[in-house]
XYZ file of C-alpha atoms in Angstrom:
291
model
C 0.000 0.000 0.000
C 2.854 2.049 0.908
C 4.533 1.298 -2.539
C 1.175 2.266 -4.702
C 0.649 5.472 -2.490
C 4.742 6.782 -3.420
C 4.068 5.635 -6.557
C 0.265 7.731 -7.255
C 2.396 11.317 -5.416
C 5.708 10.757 -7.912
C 2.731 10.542 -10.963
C 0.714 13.109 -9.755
C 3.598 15.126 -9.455
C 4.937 14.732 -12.640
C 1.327 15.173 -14.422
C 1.584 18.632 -12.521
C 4.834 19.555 -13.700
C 3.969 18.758 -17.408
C 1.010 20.837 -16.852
C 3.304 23.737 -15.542
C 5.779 23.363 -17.987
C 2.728 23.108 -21.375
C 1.281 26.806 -19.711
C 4.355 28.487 -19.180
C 5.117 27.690 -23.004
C 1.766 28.783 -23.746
C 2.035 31.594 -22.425
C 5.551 32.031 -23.668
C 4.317 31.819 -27.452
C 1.302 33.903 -27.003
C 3.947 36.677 -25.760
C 6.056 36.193 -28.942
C 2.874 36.254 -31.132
C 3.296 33.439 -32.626
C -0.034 31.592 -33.317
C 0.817 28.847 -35.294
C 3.293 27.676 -32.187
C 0.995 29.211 -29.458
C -2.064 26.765 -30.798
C -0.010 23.654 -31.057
C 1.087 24.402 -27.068
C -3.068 25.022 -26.482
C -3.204 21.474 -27.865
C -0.412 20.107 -25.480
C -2.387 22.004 -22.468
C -5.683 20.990 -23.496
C -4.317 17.343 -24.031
C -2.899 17.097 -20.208
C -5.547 19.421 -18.386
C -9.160 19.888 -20.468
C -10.137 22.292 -18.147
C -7.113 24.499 -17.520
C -7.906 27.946 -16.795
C -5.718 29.482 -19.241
C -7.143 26.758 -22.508
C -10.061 29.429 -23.305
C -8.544 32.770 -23.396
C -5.388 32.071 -25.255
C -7.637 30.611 -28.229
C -9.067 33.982 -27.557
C -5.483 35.385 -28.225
C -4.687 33.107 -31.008
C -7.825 34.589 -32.899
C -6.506 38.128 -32.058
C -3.227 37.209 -33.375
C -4.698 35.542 -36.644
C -6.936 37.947 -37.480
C -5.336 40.401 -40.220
C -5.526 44.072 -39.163
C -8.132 46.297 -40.939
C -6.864 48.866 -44.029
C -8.840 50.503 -43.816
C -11.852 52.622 -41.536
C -14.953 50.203 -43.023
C -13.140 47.268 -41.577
C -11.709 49.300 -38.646
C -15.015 49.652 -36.476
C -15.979 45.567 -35.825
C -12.085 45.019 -35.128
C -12.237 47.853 -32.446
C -15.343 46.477 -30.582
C -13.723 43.092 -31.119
C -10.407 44.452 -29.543
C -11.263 46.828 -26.609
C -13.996 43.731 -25.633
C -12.865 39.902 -25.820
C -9.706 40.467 -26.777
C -8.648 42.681 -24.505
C -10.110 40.778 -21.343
C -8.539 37.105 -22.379
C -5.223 39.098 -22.568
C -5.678 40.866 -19.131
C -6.806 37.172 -18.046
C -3.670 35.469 -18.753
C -1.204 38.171 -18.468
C -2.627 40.896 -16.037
C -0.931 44.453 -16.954
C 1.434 43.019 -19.563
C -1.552 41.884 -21.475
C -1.895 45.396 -22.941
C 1.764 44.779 -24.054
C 0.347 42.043 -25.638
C -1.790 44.149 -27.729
C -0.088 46.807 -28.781
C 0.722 45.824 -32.073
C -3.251 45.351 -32.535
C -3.778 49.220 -31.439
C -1.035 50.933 -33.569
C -2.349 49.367 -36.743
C -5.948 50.862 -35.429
C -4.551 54.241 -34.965
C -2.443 54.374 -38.308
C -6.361 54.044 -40.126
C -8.103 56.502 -37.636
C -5.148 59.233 -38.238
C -6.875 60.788 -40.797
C -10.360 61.002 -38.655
C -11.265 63.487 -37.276
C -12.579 63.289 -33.512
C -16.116 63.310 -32.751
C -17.511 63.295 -29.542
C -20.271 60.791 -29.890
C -17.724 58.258 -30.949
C -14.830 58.854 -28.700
C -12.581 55.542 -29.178
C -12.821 55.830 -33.018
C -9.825 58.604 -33.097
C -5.831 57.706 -33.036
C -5.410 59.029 -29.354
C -7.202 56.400 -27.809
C -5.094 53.718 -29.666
C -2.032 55.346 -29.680
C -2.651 55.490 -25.956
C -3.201 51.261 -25.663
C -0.237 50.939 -27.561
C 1.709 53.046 -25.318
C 2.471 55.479 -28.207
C 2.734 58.154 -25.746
C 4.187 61.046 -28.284
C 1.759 59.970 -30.898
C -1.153 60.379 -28.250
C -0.209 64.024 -27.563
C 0.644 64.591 -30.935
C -3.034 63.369 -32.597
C -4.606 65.352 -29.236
C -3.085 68.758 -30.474
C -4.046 67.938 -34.247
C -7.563 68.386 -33.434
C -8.989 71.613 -33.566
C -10.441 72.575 -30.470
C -9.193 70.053 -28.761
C -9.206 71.761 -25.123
C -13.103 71.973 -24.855
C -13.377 68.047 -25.629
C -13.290 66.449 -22.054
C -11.922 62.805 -23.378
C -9.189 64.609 -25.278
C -7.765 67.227 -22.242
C -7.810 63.591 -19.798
C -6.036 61.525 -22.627
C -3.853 64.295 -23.195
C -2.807 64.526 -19.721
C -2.420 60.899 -19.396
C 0.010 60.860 -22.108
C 1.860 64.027 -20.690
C 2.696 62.121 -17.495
C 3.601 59.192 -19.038
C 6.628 61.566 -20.808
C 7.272 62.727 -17.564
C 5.967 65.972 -18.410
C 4.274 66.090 -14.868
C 3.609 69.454 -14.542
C 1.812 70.338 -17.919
C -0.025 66.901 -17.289
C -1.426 67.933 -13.782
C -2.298 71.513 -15.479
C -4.670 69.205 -18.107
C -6.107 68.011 -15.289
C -7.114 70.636 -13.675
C -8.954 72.351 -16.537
C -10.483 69.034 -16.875
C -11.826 69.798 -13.007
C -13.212 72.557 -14.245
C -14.541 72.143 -17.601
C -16.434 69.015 -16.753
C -16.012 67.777 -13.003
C -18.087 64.834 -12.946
C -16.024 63.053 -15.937
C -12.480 64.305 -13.990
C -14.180 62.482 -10.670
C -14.931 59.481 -12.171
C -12.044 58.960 -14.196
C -9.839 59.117 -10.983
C -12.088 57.311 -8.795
C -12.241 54.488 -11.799
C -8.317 53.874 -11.538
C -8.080 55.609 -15.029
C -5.561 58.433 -13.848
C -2.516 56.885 -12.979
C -0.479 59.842 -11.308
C 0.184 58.854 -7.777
C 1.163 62.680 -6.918
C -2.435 63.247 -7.909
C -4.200 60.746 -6.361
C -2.380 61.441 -2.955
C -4.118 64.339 -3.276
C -7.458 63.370 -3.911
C -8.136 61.415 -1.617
C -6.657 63.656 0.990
C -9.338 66.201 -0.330
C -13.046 64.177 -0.766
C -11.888 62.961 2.673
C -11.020 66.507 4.107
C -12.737 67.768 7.032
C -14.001 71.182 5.816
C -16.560 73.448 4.805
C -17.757 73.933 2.134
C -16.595 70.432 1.158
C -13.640 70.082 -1.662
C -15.756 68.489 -4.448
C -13.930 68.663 -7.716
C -13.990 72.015 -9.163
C -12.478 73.118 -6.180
C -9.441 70.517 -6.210
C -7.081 72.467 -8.402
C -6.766 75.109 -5.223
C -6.510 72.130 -2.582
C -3.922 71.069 -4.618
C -1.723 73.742 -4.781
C -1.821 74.747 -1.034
C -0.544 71.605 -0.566
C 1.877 71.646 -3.057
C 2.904 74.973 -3.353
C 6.328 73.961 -5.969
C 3.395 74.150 -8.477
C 2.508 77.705 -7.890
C 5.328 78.734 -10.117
C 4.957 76.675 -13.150
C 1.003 76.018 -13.612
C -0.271 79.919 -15.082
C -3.000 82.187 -13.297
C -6.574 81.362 -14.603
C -7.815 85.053 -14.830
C -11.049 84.608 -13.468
C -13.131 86.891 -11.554
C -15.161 84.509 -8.853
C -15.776 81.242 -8.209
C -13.589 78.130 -7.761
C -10.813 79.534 -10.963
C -10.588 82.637 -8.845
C -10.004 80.745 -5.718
C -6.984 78.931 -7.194
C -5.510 82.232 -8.302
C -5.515 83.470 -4.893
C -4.356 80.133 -3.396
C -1.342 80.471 -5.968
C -0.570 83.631 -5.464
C -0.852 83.364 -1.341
C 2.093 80.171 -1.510
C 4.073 82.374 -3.921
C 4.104 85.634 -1.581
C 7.142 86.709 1.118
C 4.349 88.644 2.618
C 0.897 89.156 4.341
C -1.233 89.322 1.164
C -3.958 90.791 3.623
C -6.614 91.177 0.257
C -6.095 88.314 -0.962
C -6.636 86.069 2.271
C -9.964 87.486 2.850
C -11.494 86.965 -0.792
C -10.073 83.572 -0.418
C -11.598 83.345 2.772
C -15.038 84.784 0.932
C -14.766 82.238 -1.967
C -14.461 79.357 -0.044
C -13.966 79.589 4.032
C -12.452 75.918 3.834
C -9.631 76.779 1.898
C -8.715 79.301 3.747
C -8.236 77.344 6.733
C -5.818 74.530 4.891
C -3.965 77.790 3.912
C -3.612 78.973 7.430
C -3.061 75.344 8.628
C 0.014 74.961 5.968
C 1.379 78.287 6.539
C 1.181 77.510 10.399
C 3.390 74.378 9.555
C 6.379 75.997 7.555
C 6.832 78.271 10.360
């Protein structure tokens, strides 16, 4: 009995290490993009475990990967749903963040048809910025942003925009995006942060810090941009005056100019103060701290 139970672990063992060893050359292949090799490893898999995890999204992978890219924008619109939807999860299945790696190659050769289109708001993901941004094409992502025309009243163009700044480690123009995204349209800056689809960590420090602030009137998003630089004064230098007269522009004027003065600033405290009496308190609280 002894003898037959040594001898079951040693198979079982090496049935799991085949299994181990068919993925991890699966997975190996589908990185290369080779589909020819990557379905004859599916077969290996499939053949040892029939219900692996991994058997049903690398066919998924293997279609993306045999499937020719469009020419042109007739063909371009099924292969984009096709893309940003199955494809696009089996790779994030099987590979996690390196799964957009994956399908980069897939995204460039969408962008190089939708260059010539221009952007239209009711169809956001059928312009080069948004695949230029999967592929990681950071420089062609800001450069098809500032080909469009009034491109800094479109919402989805300032936040793609600014992702792609920071990417290029161009962190203050990039936070600058963002906040005229605050204040141009507030609800789509909030829940593009609060979805995980900003990826500055200097910026979502902040954020949080400031939903979760204890003041009054609270900091909801238009009036983040002034939180923000109070708490990082370095900014005040390098992001420009807004200009305004009132409301939650005016209020990061003053906060700029209050980190950037030597002196009292008396005015400018209390129409800070006016504008927004929470503000004026993290000012005051700040200040208090650098002395």
């Amino acid at each position: 009995m002894e003898t037959q139970t040594i001898f079951r672990g040693q198979t079982d063992l090496f049935s799991n290490s085949s299994e181990v060893a068919a993925d991890n050359e699966l997975r190996e292949s589908l990185r290369s993009g080779d589909a020819g090799e990557a379905a004859r490893k599916l077969g290996e898999l499939a053949a040892l475990a029939p219900d692996h995890a991994a058997l049903q999204p690398a066919a998924v992978i293997i279609d993306a990967l045999r499937t020719p890219a469009p020419r042109d924008l007739s063909a371009t619109e099924a292969y984009l749903e096709t893309l940003r939807g199955e494809w696009a999860l089996a790779a994030e299945t099987l590979f996690e963040a390196e799964g957009k790696t994956l399908l980069a190659p897939r995204w460039r050769a969408v962008g190089q048809v939708l260059e010539s289109v221009a952007f239209d708001p009711a169809h956001p993901d059928r312009h080069a910025s948004r695949a230029c941004l999967e592929a990681g094409d950071w420089e062609a992502a800001i450069g098809a942003v500032q080909a469009e025309d009034g491109f800094a009243e479109q919402p989805v163009l300032i936040g793609r925009l600014a992702q792609a700044l920071w990417q290029t480690q161009q962190t203050v123009q990039a936070i600058e995006r963002w906040f005229e995204l605050c204040w141009l349209a507030p609800e789509y800056f909030a829940g593009l942060i609060g979805n995980g689809h900003i990826s500055a960590s200097l910026l979502l420090e902040h954020w949080r810090e400031a939903i979760n602030a204890d003041v009054e009137p609270e900091i909801s998003t238009v009036w983040f941009p002034a939180w923000m630089i109070l708490h990082e004064p370095g900014l005040a230098r390098s992001i420009k005056s807004r200009g305004a007269a009132d409301g939650p522009q005016r209020a990061f004027d003053l906060a700029r100019e209050l980190v950037m003065s030597d002196g009292e600033q008396i005015e400018a405290r209390k129409e800070l103060k006016e504008i927004h009496p929470g503000l004026f308190r993290c000012f005051l609280e700040n200040s208090n701290r650098l002395l």
